[in-house]
Tab-separated table of C-alpha atoms and ligand atoms in Angstrom:
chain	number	residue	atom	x	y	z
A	74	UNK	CA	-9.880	8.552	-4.603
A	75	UNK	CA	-9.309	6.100	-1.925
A	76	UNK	CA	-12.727	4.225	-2.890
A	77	UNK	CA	-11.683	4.072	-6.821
A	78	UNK	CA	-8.458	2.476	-5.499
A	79	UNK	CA	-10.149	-0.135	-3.532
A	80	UNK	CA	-12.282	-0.786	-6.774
A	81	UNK	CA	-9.254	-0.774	-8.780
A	82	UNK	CA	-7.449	-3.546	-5.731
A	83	UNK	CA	-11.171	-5.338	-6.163
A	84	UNK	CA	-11.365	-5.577	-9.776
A	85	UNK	CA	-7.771	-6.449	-9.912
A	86	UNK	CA	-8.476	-9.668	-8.076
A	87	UNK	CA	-11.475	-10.400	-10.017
A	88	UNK	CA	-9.170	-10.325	-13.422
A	89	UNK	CA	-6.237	-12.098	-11.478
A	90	UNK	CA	-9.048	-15.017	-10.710
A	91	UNK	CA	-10.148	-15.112	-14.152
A	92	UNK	CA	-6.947	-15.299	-15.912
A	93	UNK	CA	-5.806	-18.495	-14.071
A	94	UNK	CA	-8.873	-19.825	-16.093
A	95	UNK	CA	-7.871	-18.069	-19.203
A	96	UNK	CA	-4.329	-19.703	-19.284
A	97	UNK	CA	-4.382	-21.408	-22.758
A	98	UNK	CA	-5.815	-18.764	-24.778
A	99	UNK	CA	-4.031	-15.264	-24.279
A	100	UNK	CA	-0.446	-16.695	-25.211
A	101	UNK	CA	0.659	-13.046	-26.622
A	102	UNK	CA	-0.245	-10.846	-23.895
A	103	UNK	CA	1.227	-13.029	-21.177
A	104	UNK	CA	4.031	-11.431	-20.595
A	105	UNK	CA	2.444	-8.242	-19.895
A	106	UNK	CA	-0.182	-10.261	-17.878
A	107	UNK	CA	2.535	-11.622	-15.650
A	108	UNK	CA	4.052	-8.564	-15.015
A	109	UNK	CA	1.272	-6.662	-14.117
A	110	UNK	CA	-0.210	-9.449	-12.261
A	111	UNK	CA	2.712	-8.931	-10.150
A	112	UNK	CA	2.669	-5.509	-9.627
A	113	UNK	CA	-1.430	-6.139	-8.738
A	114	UNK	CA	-0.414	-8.799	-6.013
A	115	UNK	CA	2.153	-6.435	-4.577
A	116	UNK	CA	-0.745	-3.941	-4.313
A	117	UNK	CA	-3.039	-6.735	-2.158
A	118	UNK	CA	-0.365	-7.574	-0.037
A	119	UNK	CA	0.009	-3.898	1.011
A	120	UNK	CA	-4.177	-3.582	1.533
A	121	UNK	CA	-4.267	-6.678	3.381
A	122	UNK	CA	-6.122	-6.409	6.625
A	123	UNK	CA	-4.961	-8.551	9.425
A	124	UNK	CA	-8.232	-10.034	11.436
A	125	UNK	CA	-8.335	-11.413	14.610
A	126	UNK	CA	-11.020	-12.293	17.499
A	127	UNK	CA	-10.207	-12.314	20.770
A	128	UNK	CA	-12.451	-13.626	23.467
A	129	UNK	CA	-15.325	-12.286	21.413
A	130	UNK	CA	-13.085	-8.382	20.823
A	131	UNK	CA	-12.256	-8.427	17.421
A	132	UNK	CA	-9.213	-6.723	16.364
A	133	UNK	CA	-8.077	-5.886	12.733
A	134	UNK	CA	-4.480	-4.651	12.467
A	135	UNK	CA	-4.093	-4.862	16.042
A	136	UNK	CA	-7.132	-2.123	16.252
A	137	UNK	CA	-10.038	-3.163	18.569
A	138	UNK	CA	-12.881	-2.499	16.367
A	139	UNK	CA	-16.475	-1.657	17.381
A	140	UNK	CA	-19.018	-0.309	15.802
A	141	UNK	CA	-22.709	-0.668	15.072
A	142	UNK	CA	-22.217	-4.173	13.250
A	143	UNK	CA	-19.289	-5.312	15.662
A	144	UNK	CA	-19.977	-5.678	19.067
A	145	UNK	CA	-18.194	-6.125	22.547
A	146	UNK	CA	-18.966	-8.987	24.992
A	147	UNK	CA	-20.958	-7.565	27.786
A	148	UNK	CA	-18.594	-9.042	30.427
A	149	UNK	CA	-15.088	-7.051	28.734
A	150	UNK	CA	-14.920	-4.683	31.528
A	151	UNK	CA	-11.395	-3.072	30.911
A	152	UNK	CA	-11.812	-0.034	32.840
A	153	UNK	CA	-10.645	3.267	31.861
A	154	UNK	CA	-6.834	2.562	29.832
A	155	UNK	CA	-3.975	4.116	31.558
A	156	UNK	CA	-2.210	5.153	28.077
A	157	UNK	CA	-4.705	6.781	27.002
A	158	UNK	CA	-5.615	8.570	30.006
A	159	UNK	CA	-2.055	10.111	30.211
A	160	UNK	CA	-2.895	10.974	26.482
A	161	UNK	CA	-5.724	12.593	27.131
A	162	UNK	CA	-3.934	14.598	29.823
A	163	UNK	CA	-1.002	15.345	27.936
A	164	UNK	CA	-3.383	16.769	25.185
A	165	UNK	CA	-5.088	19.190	27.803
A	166	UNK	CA	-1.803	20.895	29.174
A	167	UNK	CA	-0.966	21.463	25.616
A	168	UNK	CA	-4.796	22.811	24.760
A	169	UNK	CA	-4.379	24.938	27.815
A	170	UNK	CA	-0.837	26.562	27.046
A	171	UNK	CA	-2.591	27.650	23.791
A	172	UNK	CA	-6.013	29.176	26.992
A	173	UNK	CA	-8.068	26.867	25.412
A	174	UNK	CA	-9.473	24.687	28.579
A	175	UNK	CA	-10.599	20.971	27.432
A	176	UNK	CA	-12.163	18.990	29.962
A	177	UNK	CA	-13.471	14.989	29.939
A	178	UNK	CA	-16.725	14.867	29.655
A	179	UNK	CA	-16.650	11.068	30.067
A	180	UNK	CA	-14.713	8.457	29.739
A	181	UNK	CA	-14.693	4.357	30.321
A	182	UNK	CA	-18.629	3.039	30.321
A	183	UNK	CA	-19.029	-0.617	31.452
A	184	UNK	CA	-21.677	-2.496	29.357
A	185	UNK	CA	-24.852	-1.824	32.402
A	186	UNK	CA	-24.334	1.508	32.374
A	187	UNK	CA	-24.802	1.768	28.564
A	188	UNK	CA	-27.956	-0.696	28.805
A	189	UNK	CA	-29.162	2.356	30.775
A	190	UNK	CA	-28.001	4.726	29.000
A	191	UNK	CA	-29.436	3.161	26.196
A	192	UNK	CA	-32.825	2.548	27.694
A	193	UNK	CA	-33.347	5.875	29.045
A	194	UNK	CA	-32.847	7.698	25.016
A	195	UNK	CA	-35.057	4.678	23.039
A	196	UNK	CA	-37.550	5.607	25.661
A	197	UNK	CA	-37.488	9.377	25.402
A	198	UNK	CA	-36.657	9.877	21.605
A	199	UNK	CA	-37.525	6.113	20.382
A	200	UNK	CA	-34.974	3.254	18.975
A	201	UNK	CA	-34.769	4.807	15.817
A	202	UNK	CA	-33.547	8.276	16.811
A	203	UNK	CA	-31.581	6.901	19.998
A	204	UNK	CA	-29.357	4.885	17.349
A	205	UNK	CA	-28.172	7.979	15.588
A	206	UNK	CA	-26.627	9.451	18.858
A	207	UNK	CA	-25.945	6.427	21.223
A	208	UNK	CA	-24.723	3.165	20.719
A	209	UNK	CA	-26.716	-0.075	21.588
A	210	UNK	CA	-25.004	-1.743	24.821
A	211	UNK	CA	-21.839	-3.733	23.595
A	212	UNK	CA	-21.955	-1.642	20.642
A	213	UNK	CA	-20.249	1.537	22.519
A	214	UNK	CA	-16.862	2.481	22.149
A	215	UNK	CA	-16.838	3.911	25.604
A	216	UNK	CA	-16.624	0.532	26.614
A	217	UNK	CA	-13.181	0.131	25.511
A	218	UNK	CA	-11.274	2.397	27.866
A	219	UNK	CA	-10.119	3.773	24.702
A	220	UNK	CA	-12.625	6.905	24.309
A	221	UNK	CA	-13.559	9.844	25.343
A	222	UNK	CA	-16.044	12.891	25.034
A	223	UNK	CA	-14.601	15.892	25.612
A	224	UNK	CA	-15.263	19.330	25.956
A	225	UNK	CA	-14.744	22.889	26.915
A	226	UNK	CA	-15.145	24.304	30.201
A	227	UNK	CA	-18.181	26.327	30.657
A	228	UNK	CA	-19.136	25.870	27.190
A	229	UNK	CA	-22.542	25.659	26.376
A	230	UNK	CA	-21.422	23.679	22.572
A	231	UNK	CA	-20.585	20.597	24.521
A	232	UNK	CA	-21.900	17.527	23.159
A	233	UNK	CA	-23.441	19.517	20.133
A	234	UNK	CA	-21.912	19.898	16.429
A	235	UNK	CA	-21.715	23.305	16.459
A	236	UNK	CA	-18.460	22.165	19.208
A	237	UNK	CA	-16.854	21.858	15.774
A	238	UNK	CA	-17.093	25.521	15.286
A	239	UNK	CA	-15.910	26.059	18.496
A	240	UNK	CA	-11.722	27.578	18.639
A	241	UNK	CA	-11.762	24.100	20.875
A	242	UNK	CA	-13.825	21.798	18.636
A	243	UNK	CA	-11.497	23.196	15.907
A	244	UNK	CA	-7.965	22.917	18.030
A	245	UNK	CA	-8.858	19.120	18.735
A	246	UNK	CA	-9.680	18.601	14.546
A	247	UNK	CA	-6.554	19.753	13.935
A	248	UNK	CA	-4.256	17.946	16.732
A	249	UNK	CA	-5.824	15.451	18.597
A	250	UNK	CA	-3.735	12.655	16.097
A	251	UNK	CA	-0.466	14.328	17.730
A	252	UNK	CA	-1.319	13.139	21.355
A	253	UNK	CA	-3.152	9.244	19.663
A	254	UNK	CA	-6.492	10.376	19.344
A	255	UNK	CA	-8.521	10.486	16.139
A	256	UNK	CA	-12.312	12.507	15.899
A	257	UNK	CA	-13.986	8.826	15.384
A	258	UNK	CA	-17.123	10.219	13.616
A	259	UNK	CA	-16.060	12.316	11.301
A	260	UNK	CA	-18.500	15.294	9.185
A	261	UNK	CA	-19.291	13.858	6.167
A	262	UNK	CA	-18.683	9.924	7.079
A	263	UNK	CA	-21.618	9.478	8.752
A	264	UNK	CA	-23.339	6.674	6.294
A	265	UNK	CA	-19.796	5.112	7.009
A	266	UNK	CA	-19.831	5.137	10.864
A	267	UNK	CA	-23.290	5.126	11.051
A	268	UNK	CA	-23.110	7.647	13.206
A	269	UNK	CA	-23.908	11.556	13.122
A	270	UNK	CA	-20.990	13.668	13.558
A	271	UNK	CA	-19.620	14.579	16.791
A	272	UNK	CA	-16.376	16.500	16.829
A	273	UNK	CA	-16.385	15.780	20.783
A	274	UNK	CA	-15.947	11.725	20.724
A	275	UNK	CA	-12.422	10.850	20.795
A	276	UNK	CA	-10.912	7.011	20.105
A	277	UNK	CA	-7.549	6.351	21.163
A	278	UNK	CA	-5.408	4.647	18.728
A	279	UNK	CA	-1.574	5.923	19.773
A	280	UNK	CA	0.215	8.875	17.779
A	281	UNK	CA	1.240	6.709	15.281
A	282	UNK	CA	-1.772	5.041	14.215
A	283	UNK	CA	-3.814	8.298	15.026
A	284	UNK	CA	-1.783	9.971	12.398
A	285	UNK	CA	-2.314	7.957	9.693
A	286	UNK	CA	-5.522	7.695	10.151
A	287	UNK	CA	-6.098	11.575	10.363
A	288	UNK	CA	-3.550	11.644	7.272
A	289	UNK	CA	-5.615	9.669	5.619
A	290	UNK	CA	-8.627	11.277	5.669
A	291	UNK	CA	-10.393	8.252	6.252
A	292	UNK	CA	-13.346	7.400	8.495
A	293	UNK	CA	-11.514	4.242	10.860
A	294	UNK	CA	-14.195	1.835	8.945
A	295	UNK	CA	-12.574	2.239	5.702
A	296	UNK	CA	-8.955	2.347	7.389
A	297	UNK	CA	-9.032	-0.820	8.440
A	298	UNK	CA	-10.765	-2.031	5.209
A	299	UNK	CA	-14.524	-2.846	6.806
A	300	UNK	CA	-16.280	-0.158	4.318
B	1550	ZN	ZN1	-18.726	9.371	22.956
């Protein structure tokens, strides 16, 4: 649905470039043409995606984006972000009211300890597994201070899909976006992420921006327009 919209908000701009060229000729259908072309720019205005770089972060809608094709300088070194971590906390005194016990599994990664991290996977599995499951250094969203894997205590799902299944994996699925968090690689989005899906790796976005996202149904890719 959402993609045959974008086509629709694509195609629309193709036919709203062509008909400045066509202005002579289609006298009798202007009026139509100007009315719609209006309710077509109304439609861009709405999709338009705000970007921005920021001593090398790039931002888009006020989101810090990184993924595999947008990277991190190696020298942002944030640490972990206090917002979130009171998130994160908040959402675990909730999880635990309901006896489900969530634990961080980890949290802020500064760009050496991904090289290792890194390293230590291409060398065991190779480069071309490694880059399904971990991210090349600058390329981590651990290094944002925004993100975090969690899990459940004394679980032995952690940091496997089947933590999905889990009553936990499902719990945080289904309210994470209340305390700011969205499920960043979502089942089913992986060719969009480019990763595989891990219902343990939380990015923190704030409730409201969480929720639209989860509301969406979107992978955070195509929410901010990149896919
Ligand atoms: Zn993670």
């Amino acid at each position: 649905m959402k993609k045959l919209f974008t086509v629709l908000v694509f195609s629309t701009l193709l036919l709203a470039a062509c008909s400045n060229h066509s202005n002579s000729t289609d006298v009798s259908e202007n009026d139509t043409q100007q009315q719609s072309d209006k309710s077509r720019k109304d439609q861009n205005v709405q999709k338009k995606h705000e970007k921005v770089i920021k001593n090398g972060c790039t931002y888009i809608d006020n989101i810090l984006i990184v993924n595999k094709e947008v990277s991190l300088p190696s020298n942002f070194n944030p640490g972990e972000n206090p917002e979130s971590q009171q998130a994160l906390q908040k959402m675990f005194n909730q999880a635990h009211k309901e006896n489900l016990n969530l634990y961080k599994i980890s949290g802020f990664r500064n760009y050496q300890t991904q090289v290792q991290l890194y390293n230590q996977y291409a060398t065991r599995d190779g480069k071309k597994a490694a880059d399904k499951y971990s991210a090349r250094p600058g390329n981590s969203e651990h290094q944002t201070g925004l993100t975090y894997d969690v899990g459940a205590v004394g679980s032995d799902k952690n940091l496997y899909k089947s933590f999905g299944d889990t009553k936990e994996g499902k719990w945080i699925a289904k309210n994470a976006h209340k305390f700011g968090f969205i499920v960043r690689y979502p089942k089913g989005k992986e060719k969009i992420t480019g990763y595989q899906y891990e219902p343990w790796h939380l990015r923190y976005l704030g409730k409201q921006t969480a929720t639209k996202v989860y509301d969406s149904d979107q992978a955070l890719e195509e929410y901010v327009g990149l896919k």
